[in-house]
Amino acid sequence: MNALTAALKEELNVEMISLGGLQVPESVVVSWGIMLFLVIVSILLTRNLKVDHISRRQAILELVVTMIDNFFTGLLGEQGRRYVPYLMTVALYIACANLIGVFGIKPPTKDLNVTAALALMSICLIEYSGIHARGGKGFLKSLTAPTPIMTPMNILEIAIRPTSLCMRLFGNVLGAFVIMELIKLVVPVFVPAIFSLYFDLFDGLIQTYVFVFLTSLFMKESIGGEE
């Protein structure tokens, strides 16, 4: 267990990288790399788009984007369509951040600061969507639903949501690491390799889905208003 404790402390430790005399967290540098990768891939995939006689690449891209757009629009409704690009972007970032562990790079989502920032951005958009859909008065009125006595609980819920999103993502990613370390202590080398592939690929994508799905549900609830 001493080995597990040491490994866990090392995993939770945020390494600092010196860039031009500035000490920048490793998770931030890796995030910059992921964003650069996504920008380059986006440019390559969307260049030379056509209306007629489209390429196979464009057809596949349009199919994937349409499927994702329909999924989120089905959850949020037409009022929430404007927020789909954000949800897609966050999903791509979290997926890349979780999958990057396959290449031996520490995922940024193992840094609590990163997951907290993602949760705060999402909760700000969730509350903004409610204000935009209902108006300022409608949003304040929703805080007193179903009765004014519930106002403190409704306000507390606003603070609980980002905490839930943050800890769910961080806890699951870190939990996968703990499980892997325990497996390494009791089974041969090739078995941990198989489980590592599962946690880095399948579980990483599942956590991406859970994060954006919960964000969408919270947003739908905020947009809902008085039916």
Short mmCIF file of C-alpha atoms in Angstrom, two decimals, residues 69-78 80 87 209 212-217 219-221 223:
data_model
loop_
_atom_site.label_atom_id
_atom_site.label_comp_id
_atom_site.label_asym_id
_atom_site.label_seq_id
_atom_site.Cartn_x
_atom_site.Cartn_y
_atom_site.Cartn_z
CA ASP A 69 -26.24 18.07 -33.58
CA ASN A 70 -29.46 16.02 -33.66
CA PHE A 71 -28.51 14.33 -30.37
CA PHE A 72 -27.99 17.58 -28.49
CA THR A 73 -30.95 19.31 -30.17
CA GLY A 74 -33.12 16.38 -29.14
CA LEU A 75 -32.07 16.99 -25.53
CA LEU A 76 -32.21 20.79 -25.53
CA GLY A 77 -34.91 21.54 -28.09
CA GLU A 78 -34.71 24.30 -30.68
CA GLY A 80 -30.91 25.16 -27.02
CA LEU A 87 -21.07 21.22 -26.08
CA TYR A 209 -20.39 11.52 -22.65
CA VAL A 212 -21.74 16.78 -21.72
CA PHE A 213 -24.94 14.79 -21.15
CA LEU A 214 -25.36 16.14 -17.61
CA THR A 215 -24.52 19.65 -18.81
CA SER A 216 -27.24 19.30 -21.46
CA LEU A 217 -29.79 18.07 -18.92
CA MET A 219 -29.27 23.38 -19.42
CA LYS A 220 -32.60 21.93 -20.55
CA GLU A 221 -33.93 22.30 -17.02
CA ILE A 223 -34.21 26.75 -20.29
#
